[in-house]
Amino acid sequence: MDGRRRRHAAARSRVAAGALSVAVFLGLGTNMAATAAGSGNSDTAGDTTGATEQQGSWSATPAAPSQDQQAVTSSQGS
Amino acid sequence: MGTAATRVRAMGADVHLLVVGGPPSLLEEARELVEALEARWSRFRPDSEVSRLNLQAGRPVRVSPETLTLVRRALHGAAVTAGRYDPTVLGAVLRAGYDRSFELLPADPPPGRSPLRLGWRRIAVDQARSTVTLPPGVGFDPGGIGKGLAADLLVRRLLARGAAGACANLGGDLRVDGDAPAAGPWVVDVGHPLRREPAATIGLRRGAVATSSRVRRAWGPRGDRHHLIDPATGHPARTGLAAATVVAAEGWQAEVLAKAAFLAGIPEGLRLLAATGADGLLVGDRGSWHQSAGFERFARRVQERAG
């Protein structure tokens, strides 16, 4: 029984953490760090990245290459 | 339209810059920007802004706009990932023995000592005064997000200076935008953590790619000590994954999500990607293959799906 309680508590904790991260991502978070960090996709006075993507998605713009196109660079891992 | 390219060493990584069109001075300008960012963000340079932040923890430190952005992005990344990505794991990194530039690290360094602890939620950013205050006893390590953000800044600068297209790749954290060197999208090989050949070849019109791998920046006799520290344990993470590659809108986002997905493992890592709209590919310790629902939109071929 204790084991089941612990598993349920752990599951609730994971769900809560997931909900928090989604809320922060969508700009609903009110904790200090999120406020200090601001929106990850907004241009502000101190923002030097020129980020202009729409709020709410971190998606890149896909375009699957054809078979004859060669890679110009690679992501090997850091 | 002509393409110019160069490779330099900066931020402890091989840097590959590609510029399509624009004046011939752009590559030199980009090199200077990389060096300037490294001078501000390296934790191995005592006079960098990051070193000043760490040395003066507990007091507000005035920093450049680029460093202010770096800290804000790091905090946002930590918030989005509920702390799976944590820019304050510096103490654990030092205790794991990673106390100098990786090229200078001995094969089997002894564990280090550091009293630094976690504390990203208590970092204060004052946008108006351009200051950052670390809590006492907390260290900030830009690590990979510095490379991802540098790629963003480089591409933005190159396009603003007249390039028709640009790619900045800092050790596998890369950003592309504008015209590619050839007709069609920017084409990028994704390295396989366990094989020589690429895991996949992907294409994107604009965006970023980052890969976090436990087989890179690994040390110790069995290579089991690596730089991907799990904030929950303070030790190099063992999550059943060998590498996580993420495709996102911006370099810093891809880097944050690659690290967080690696640390989250499967299936939590894929859920994190879905929640943010990013895509990615996770390769398990034995080569198993796990990709986001949208990854196929980027990929031309898949080398290995067994798992």
GROMACS .gro file of C-alpha atoms in nm:
model
  385
    1MET     CA    1   0.000   0.000   0.000
    2ASP     CA    2   0.279   0.241   0.093
    3GLY     CA    3   0.451   0.158  -0.234
    4ARG     CA    4   0.134   0.239  -0.428
    5ARG     CA    5   0.096   0.568  -0.240
    6ARG     CA    6   0.455   0.659  -0.318
    7ARG     CA    7   0.409   0.578  -0.686
    8HIS     CA    8   0.091   0.783  -0.700
    9ALA     CA    9   0.264   1.075  -0.527
   10ALA     CA   10   0.555   1.054  -0.771
   11ALA     CA   11   0.314   1.046  -1.066
   12ARG     CA   12   0.127   1.350  -0.929
   13SER     CA   13   0.460   1.529  -0.887
   14ARG     CA   14   0.560   1.457  -1.248
   15VAL     CA   15   0.224   1.576  -1.376
   16ALA     CA   16   0.253   1.896  -1.171
   17ALA     CA   17   0.605   1.962  -1.298
   18GLY     CA   18   0.490   1.909  -1.656
   19ALA     CA   19   0.193   2.139  -1.609
   20LEU     CA   20   0.419   2.405  -1.460
   21SER     CA   21   0.663   2.394  -1.749
   22VAL     CA   22   0.386   2.416  -2.006
   23ALA     CA   23   0.229   2.708  -1.819
   24VAL     CA   24   0.560   2.891  -1.806
   25PHE     CA   25   0.622   2.818  -2.173
   26LEU     CA   26   0.285   2.967  -2.263
   27GLY     CA   27   0.365   3.278  -2.065
   28LEU     CA   28   0.130   3.200  -1.778
   29GLY     CA   29   0.399   3.160  -1.515
   30THR     CA   30   0.432   3.423  -1.247
   31ASN     CA   31   0.739   3.305  -1.063
   32MET     CA   32   1.030   3.543  -1.030
   33ALA     CA   33   1.257   3.370  -1.274
   34ALA     CA   34   1.000   3.367  -1.550
   35THR     CA   35   0.927   3.733  -1.490
   36ALA     CA   36   1.294   3.823  -1.490
   37ALA     CA   37   1.356   3.614  -1.796
   38GLY     CA   38   1.061   3.755  -1.984
   39SER     CA   39   0.922   3.590  -2.291
   40GLY     CA   40   1.171   3.378  -2.477
   41ASN     CA   41   1.033   3.496  -2.806
   42SER     CA   42   0.983   3.865  -2.761
   43ASP     CA   43   1.195   4.159  -2.866
   44THR     CA   44   1.263   4.387  -2.575
   45ALA     CA   45   1.507   4.668  -2.507
   46GLY     CA   46   1.770   4.431  -2.374
   47ASP     CA   47   1.704   4.155  -2.620
   48THR     CA   48   1.992   4.122  -2.858
   49THR     CA   49   1.883   3.815  -3.048
   50GLY     CA   50   1.624   3.976  -3.266
   51ALA     CA   51   1.388   3.695  -3.178
   52THR     CA   52   1.063   3.751  -3.359
   53GLU     CA   53   0.908   3.408  -3.368
   54GLN     CA   54   0.550   3.375  -3.259
   55GLN     CA   55   0.485   3.333  -2.892
   56GLY     CA   56   0.374   2.983  -2.817
   57SER     CA   57   0.595   2.773  -3.041
   58TRP     CA   58   0.963   2.696  -3.060
   59SER     CA   59   0.921   2.525  -3.394
   60ALA     CA   60   1.172   2.566  -3.676
   61THR     CA   61   1.058   2.592  -4.039
   62PRO     CA   62   1.097   2.247  -4.196
   63ALA     CA   63   1.189   2.164  -4.556
   64ALA     CA   64   1.302   1.806  -4.599
   65PRO     CA   65   1.593   1.798  -4.844
   66SER     CA   66   1.592   1.601  -5.165
   67GLN     CA   67   1.818   1.299  -5.210
   68ASP     CA   68   2.078   1.490  -5.412
   69GLN     CA   69   2.131   1.772  -5.162
   70GLN     CA   70   2.448   1.751  -4.957
   71ALA     CA   71   2.476   1.867  -4.599
   72VAL     CA   72   2.664   2.195  -4.557
   73THR     CA   73   2.733   2.143  -4.187
   74SER     CA   74   2.662   1.899  -3.906
   75SER     CA   75   2.542   1.877  -3.549
   76GLN     CA   76   2.765   1.624  -3.375
   77GLY     CA   77   2.688   1.703  -3.019
   78SER     CA   78   2.845   1.903  -2.743
   79MET     CA   79   2.530   3.429  -5.533
   80GLY     CA   80   2.865   3.347  -5.376
   81THR     CA   81   2.918   3.158  -5.054
   82ALA     CA   82   3.204   3.224  -4.814
   83ALA     CA   83   3.295   2.994  -4.528
   84THR     CA   84   3.549   2.967  -4.253
   85ARG     CA   85   3.631   2.744  -3.958
   86VAL     CA   86   3.779   2.880  -3.637
   87ARG     CA   87   3.823   2.756  -3.283
   88ALA     CA   88   3.629   2.948  -3.017
   89MET     CA   89   3.424   2.883  -2.703
   90GLY     CA   90   3.601   2.549  -2.668
   91ALA     CA   91   3.444   2.430  -2.992
   92ASP     CA   92   3.496   2.412  -3.366
   93VAL     CA   93   3.309   2.704  -3.518
   94HIS     CA   94   3.183   2.681  -3.876
   95LEU     CA   95   3.053   2.998  -4.038
   96LEU     CA   96   2.882   3.015  -4.378
   97VAL     CA   97   2.770   3.336  -4.545
   98VAL     CA   98   2.568   3.360  -4.866
   99GLY     CA   99   2.604   3.692  -5.049
  100GLY     CA  100   2.683   4.019  -4.878
  101PRO     CA  101   3.012   4.211  -4.861
  102PRO     CA  102   3.340   4.016  -4.824
  103SER     CA  103   3.410   4.164  -4.481
  104LEU     CA  104   3.127   3.968  -4.316
  105LEU     CA  105   3.328   3.662  -4.216
  106GLU     CA  106   3.587   3.874  -4.040
  107GLU     CA  107   3.312   4.062  -3.861
  108ALA     CA  108   3.158   3.734  -3.751
  109ARG     CA  109   3.492   3.607  -3.622
  110GLU     CA  110   3.533   3.921  -3.416
  111LEU     CA  111   3.186   3.880  -3.269
  112VAL     CA  112   3.255   3.519  -3.168
  113GLU     CA  113   3.574   3.627  -2.995
  114ALA     CA  114   3.396   3.913  -2.818
  115LEU     CA  115   3.122   3.681  -2.690
  116GLU     CA  116   3.376   3.426  -2.570
  117ALA     CA  117   3.560   3.703  -2.385
  118ARG     CA  118   3.235   3.792  -2.207
  119TRP     CA  119   3.099   3.444  -2.138
  120SER     CA  120   3.391   3.210  -2.075
  121ARG     CA  121   3.400   3.075  -1.721
  122PHE     CA  122   3.769   3.001  -1.778
  123ARG     CA  123   3.865   3.366  -1.823
  124PRO     CA  124   3.890   3.550  -1.493
  125ASP     CA  125   3.806   3.884  -1.656
  126SER     CA  126   3.489   3.767  -1.835
  127GLU     CA  127   3.151   3.900  -1.733
  128VAL     CA  128   3.043   3.551  -1.628
  129SER     CA  129   3.349   3.518  -1.404
  130ARG     CA  130   3.270   3.857  -1.251
  131LEU     CA  131   2.913   3.743  -1.185
  132ASN     CA  132   3.041   3.434  -1.009
  133LEU     CA  133   3.308   3.617  -0.813
  134GLN     CA  134   3.066   3.887  -0.698
  135ALA     CA  135   2.768   3.666  -0.619
  136GLY     CA  136   2.535   3.841  -0.379
  137ARG     CA  137   2.591   4.181  -0.540
  138PRO     CA  138   2.443   4.333  -0.857
  139VAL     CA  139   2.691   4.326  -1.145
  140ARG     CA  140   2.651   4.549  -1.447
  141VAL     CA  141   2.678   4.350  -1.769
  142SER     CA  142   2.658   4.402  -2.144
  143PRO     CA  143   2.323   4.370  -2.327
  144GLU     CA  144   2.442   4.037  -2.470
  145THR     CA  145   2.513   3.894  -2.127
  146LEU     CA  146   2.184   4.024  -1.992
  147THR     CA  147   2.012   3.841  -2.276
  148LEU     CA  148   2.215   3.528  -2.202
  149VAL     CA  149   2.102   3.522  -1.840
  150ARG     CA  150   1.741   3.598  -1.930
  151ARG     CA  151   1.737   3.319  -2.186
  152ALA     CA  152   1.894   3.077  -1.939
  153LEU     CA  153   1.630   3.159  -1.679
  154HIS     CA  154   1.352   3.125  -1.930
  155GLY     CA  155   1.490   2.790  -2.039
  156ALA     CA  156   1.507   2.671  -1.680
  157ALA     CA  157   1.147   2.781  -1.621
  158VAL     CA  158   1.014   2.614  -1.936
  159THR     CA  159   1.186   2.286  -1.851
  160ALA     CA  160   1.089   2.304  -1.483
  161GLY     CA  161   1.456   2.311  -1.389
  162ARG     CA  162   1.569   2.009  -1.592
  163TYR     CA  163   1.792   2.258  -1.768
  164ASP     CA  164   1.965   2.447  -1.489
  165PRO     CA  165   2.229   2.715  -1.558
  166THR     CA  166   2.352   2.691  -1.198
  167VAL     CA  167   2.503   2.343  -1.204
  168LEU     CA  168   2.852   2.494  -1.201
  169GLY     CA  169   2.933   2.350  -0.857
  170ALA     CA  170   2.844   1.997  -0.971
  171VAL     CA  171   3.042   2.043  -1.293
  172LEU     CA  172   3.349   2.143  -1.090
  173ARG     CA  173   3.299   1.855  -0.848
  174ALA     CA  174   3.288   1.619  -1.148
  175GLY     CA  175   3.638   1.743  -1.233
  176TYR     CA  176   3.557   1.972  -1.527
  177ASP     CA  177   3.749   2.272  -1.396
  178ARG     CA  178   3.930   2.393  -1.706
  179SER     CA  179   3.883   2.420  -2.081
  180PHE     CA  180   3.806   2.070  -2.209
  181GLU     CA  181   4.116   2.059  -2.430
  182LEU     CA  182   4.329   2.101  -2.120
  183LEU     CA  183   4.146   1.843  -1.910
  184PRO     CA  184   4.357   1.534  -1.824
  185ALA     CA  185   4.223   1.192  -1.921
  186ASP     CA  186   4.116   1.105  -1.569
  187PRO     CA  187   4.096   1.418  -1.357
  188PRO     CA  188   4.031   1.376  -0.985
  189PRO     CA  189   3.696   1.493  -0.850
  190GLY     CA  190   3.701   1.862  -0.775
  191ARG     CA  191   3.579   2.053  -0.473
  192SER     CA  192   3.326   2.332  -0.483
  193PRO     CA  193   3.076   2.465  -0.231
  194LEU     CA  194   2.855   2.612  -0.504
  195ARG     CA  195   2.493   2.499  -0.505
  196LEU     CA  196   2.186   2.532  -0.727
  197GLY     CA  197   1.970   2.843  -0.724
  198TRP     CA  198   1.847   2.965  -1.063
  199ARG     CA  199   1.511   3.074  -0.919
  200ARG     CA  200   1.683   3.335  -0.701
  201ILE     CA  201   1.887   3.500  -0.977
  202ALA     CA  202   1.775   3.862  -1.016
  203VAL     CA  203   1.787   4.047  -1.347
  204ASP     CA  204   1.739   4.423  -1.352
  205GLN     CA  205   1.668   4.515  -1.710
  206ALA     CA  206   1.667   4.891  -1.651
  207ARG     CA  207   2.005   4.893  -1.477
  208SER     CA  208   2.146   4.615  -1.690
  209THR     CA  209   2.254   4.422  -1.384
  210VAL     CA  210   2.247   4.059  -1.277
  211THR     CA  211   2.267   3.943  -0.916
  212LEU     CA  212   2.353   3.584  -0.836
  213PRO     CA  213   2.252   3.456  -0.493
  214PRO     CA  214   2.550   3.403  -0.261
  215GLY     CA  215   2.696   3.057  -0.307
  216VAL     CA  216   2.541   3.006  -0.652
  217GLY     CA  217   2.748   2.979  -0.971
  218PHE     CA  218   2.636   3.052  -1.326
  219ASP     CA  219   2.767   2.838  -1.613
  220PRO     CA  220   2.652   2.944  -1.962
  221GLY     CA  221   2.790   2.623  -2.116
  222GLY     CA  222   2.594   2.514  -2.418
  223ILE     CA  223   2.336   2.789  -2.410
  224GLY     CA  224   2.619   3.035  -2.470
  225LYS     CA  225   2.702   2.857  -2.795
  226GLY     CA  226   2.338   2.840  -2.902
  227LEU     CA  227   2.278   3.206  -2.829
  228ALA     CA  228   2.605   3.301  -2.999
  229ALA     CA  229   2.483   3.123  -3.312
  230ASP     CA  230   2.162   3.327  -3.296
  231LEU     CA  231   2.351   3.654  -3.254
  232LEU     CA  232   2.594   3.573  -3.535
  233VAL     CA  233   2.324   3.491  -3.789
  234ARG     CA  234   2.123   3.796  -3.695
  235ARG     CA  235   2.431   4.018  -3.735
  236LEU     CA  236   2.525   3.867  -4.071
  237LEU     CA  237   2.176   3.912  -4.214
  238ALA     CA  238   2.158   4.268  -4.083
  239ARG     CA  239   2.490   4.345  -4.256
  240GLY     CA  240   2.365   4.237  -4.595
  241ALA     CA  241   2.404   3.860  -4.618
  242ALA     CA  242   2.128   3.684  -4.808
  243GLY     CA  243   2.171   3.379  -4.587
  244ALA     CA  244   2.388   3.262  -4.301
  245CYS     CA  245   2.476   2.963  -4.087
  246ALA     CA  246   2.666   2.970  -3.759
  247ASN     CA  247   2.763   2.635  -3.609
  248LEU     CA  248   2.939   2.633  -3.273
  249GLY     CA  249   3.033   2.278  -3.186
  250GLY     CA  250   2.705   2.139  -3.316
  251ASP     CA  251   2.481   2.415  -3.183
  252LEU     CA  252   2.379   2.582  -3.506
  253ARG     CA  253   2.142   2.840  -3.644
  254VAL     CA  254   2.048   2.899  -4.008
  255ASP     CA  255   1.840   3.166  -4.178
  256GLY     CA  256   1.788   3.318  -4.522
  257ASP     CA  257   1.910   3.171  -4.849
  258ALA     CA  258   2.103   2.843  -4.836
  259PRO     CA  259   2.421   2.802  -5.048
  260ALA     CA  260   2.230   2.590  -5.301
  261ALA     CA  261   1.869   2.598  -5.411
  262GLY     CA  262   1.644   2.447  -5.146
  263PRO     CA  263   1.671   2.436  -4.771
  264TRP     CA  264   1.969   2.440  -4.539
  265VAL     CA  265   2.084   2.079  -4.513
  266VAL     CA  266   2.241   1.951  -4.193
  267ASP     CA  267   2.379   1.612  -4.095
  268VAL     CA  268   2.287   1.494  -3.746
  269GLY     CA  269   2.572   1.296  -3.593
  270HIS     CA  270   2.507   0.948  -3.458
  271PRO     CA  271   2.645   0.904  -3.106
  272LEU     CA  272   2.741   0.539  -3.162
  273ARG     CA  273   2.828   0.520  -3.532
  274ARG     CA  274   3.044   0.699  -3.784
  275GLU     CA  275   2.771   0.775  -4.034
  276PRO     CA  276   2.512   1.046  -3.965
  277ALA     CA  277   2.195   0.945  -3.787
  278ALA     CA  278   1.990   1.158  -4.024
  279THR     CA  279   2.009   1.438  -4.273
  280ILE     CA  280   1.762   1.716  -4.210
  281GLY     CA  281   1.653   2.028  -4.393
  282LEU     CA  282   1.513   2.354  -4.268
  283ARG     CA  283   1.436   2.695  -4.411
  284ARG     CA  284   1.519   2.870  -4.088
  285GLY     CA  285   1.580   2.751  -3.739
  286ALA     CA  286   1.835   2.584  -3.520
  287VAL     CA  287   1.974   2.243  -3.432
  288ALA     CA  288   2.154   2.130  -3.118
  289THR     CA  289   2.275   1.793  -2.997
  290SER     CA  290   2.359   1.692  -2.641
  291SER     CA  291   2.564   1.375  -2.627
  292ARG     CA  292   2.720   1.187  -2.339
  293VAL     CA  293   2.993   1.057  -2.570
  294ARG     CA  294   3.122   1.409  -2.624
  295ARG     CA  295   3.304   1.594  -2.348
  296ALA     CA  296   3.334   1.271  -2.156
  297TRP     CA  297   3.627   1.174  -1.936
  298GLY     CA  298   3.745   0.912  -1.693
  299PRO     CA  299   3.883   0.562  -1.775
  300ARG     CA  300   3.544   0.436  -1.896
  301GLY     CA  301   3.428   0.769  -2.032
  302ASP     CA  302   3.137   0.758  -1.791
  303ARG     CA  303   3.194   1.104  -1.649
  304HIS     CA  304   3.055   1.369  -1.877
  305HIS     CA  305   2.936   1.727  -1.880
  306LEU     CA  306   2.561   1.657  -1.882
  307ILE     CA  307   2.495   1.699  -1.513
  308ASP     CA  308   2.155   1.608  -1.374
  309PRO     CA  309   2.059   1.890  -1.136
  310ALA     CA  310   1.848   1.644  -0.938
  311THR     CA  311   2.148   1.428  -0.845
  312GLY     CA  312   2.446   1.654  -0.903
  313HIS     CA  313   2.614   1.379  -1.107
  314PRO     CA  314   2.660   1.304  -1.479
  315ALA     CA  315   2.322   1.181  -1.597
  316ARG     CA  316   2.236   0.822  -1.682
  317THR     CA  317   1.900   0.829  -1.851
  318GLY     CA  318   1.931   0.547  -2.104
  319LEU     CA  319   2.012   0.798  -2.377
  320ALA     CA  320   2.336   0.842  -2.568
  321ALA     CA  321   2.229   1.167  -2.738
  322ALA     CA  322   1.940   1.405  -2.792
  323THR     CA  323   1.911   1.626  -3.100
  324VAL     CA  324   1.656   1.906  -3.110
  325VAL     CA  325   1.537   2.124  -3.399
  326ALA     CA  326   1.388   2.453  -3.276
  327ALA     CA  327   1.335   2.810  -3.385
  328GLU     CA  328   1.645   2.949  -3.215
  329GLY     CA  329   1.982   2.817  -3.111
  330TRP     CA  330   1.942   2.879  -2.740
  331GLN     CA  331   1.606   2.703  -2.744
  332ALA     CA  332   1.747   2.399  -2.924
  333GLU     CA  333   2.034   2.380  -2.676
  334VAL     CA  334   1.809   2.410  -2.369
  335LEU     CA  335   1.570   2.145  -2.500
  336ALA     CA  336   1.846   1.907  -2.612
  337LYS     CA  337   1.997   1.911  -2.266
  338ALA     CA  338   1.661   1.893  -2.088
  339ALA     CA  339   1.536   1.610  -2.312
  340PHE     CA  340   1.858   1.418  -2.255
  341LEU     CA  341   1.823   1.457  -1.880
  342ALA     CA  342   1.452   1.372  -1.887
  343GLY     CA  343   1.505   1.052  -2.084
  344ILE     CA  344   1.227   0.869  -2.263
  345PRO     CA  345   0.935   0.935  -2.275
  346GLU     CA  346   0.948   1.258  -2.072
  347GLY     CA  347   1.194   1.412  -2.319
  348LEU     CA  348   0.953   1.363  -2.609
  349ARG     CA  349   0.670   1.511  -2.402
  350LEU     CA  350   0.883   1.818  -2.337
  351LEU     CA  351   0.945   1.864  -2.709
  352ALA     CA  352   0.575   1.829  -2.783
  353ALA     CA  353   0.487   2.089  -2.520
  354THR     CA  354   0.716   2.350  -2.677
  355GLY     CA  355   0.644   2.279  -3.043
  356ALA     CA  356   1.002   2.174  -3.111
  357ASP     CA  357   1.108   1.847  -3.273
  358GLY     CA  358   1.386   1.607  -3.209
  359LEU     CA  359   1.550   1.271  -3.215
  360LEU     CA  360   1.662   1.074  -2.909
  361VAL     CA  361   1.911   0.788  -2.949
  362GLY     CA  362   1.929   0.534  -2.669
  363ASP     CA  363   2.242   0.385  -2.513
  364ARG     CA  364   2.209   0.080  -2.739
  365GLY     CA  365   2.103   0.267  -3.048
  366SER     CA  366   1.726   0.270  -3.000
  367TRP     CA  367   1.554   0.547  -3.190
  368HIS     CA  368   1.284   0.780  -3.056
  369GLN     CA  369   1.166   1.081  -3.251
  370SER     CA  370   0.903   1.349  -3.211
  371ALA     CA  371   0.587   1.335  -3.418
  372GLY     CA  372   0.704   1.616  -3.645
  373PHE     CA  373   1.064   1.510  -3.696
  374GLU     CA  374   0.984   1.344  -4.029
  375ARG     CA  375   0.907   1.688  -4.174
  376PHE     CA  376   1.277   1.770  -4.147
  377ALA     CA  377   1.440   1.437  -4.219
  378ARG     CA  378   1.549   1.299  -4.554
  379ARG     CA  379   1.661   0.959  -4.439
  380VAL     CA  380   1.687   0.763  -4.124
  381GLN     CA  381   1.988   0.540  -4.073
  382GLU     CA  382   1.874   0.328  -3.784
  383ARG     CA  383   1.543   0.269  -3.619
  384ALA     CA  384   1.605  -0.059  -3.444
  385GLY     CA  385   1.564  -0.047  -3.075
   0.00000   0.00000   0.00000
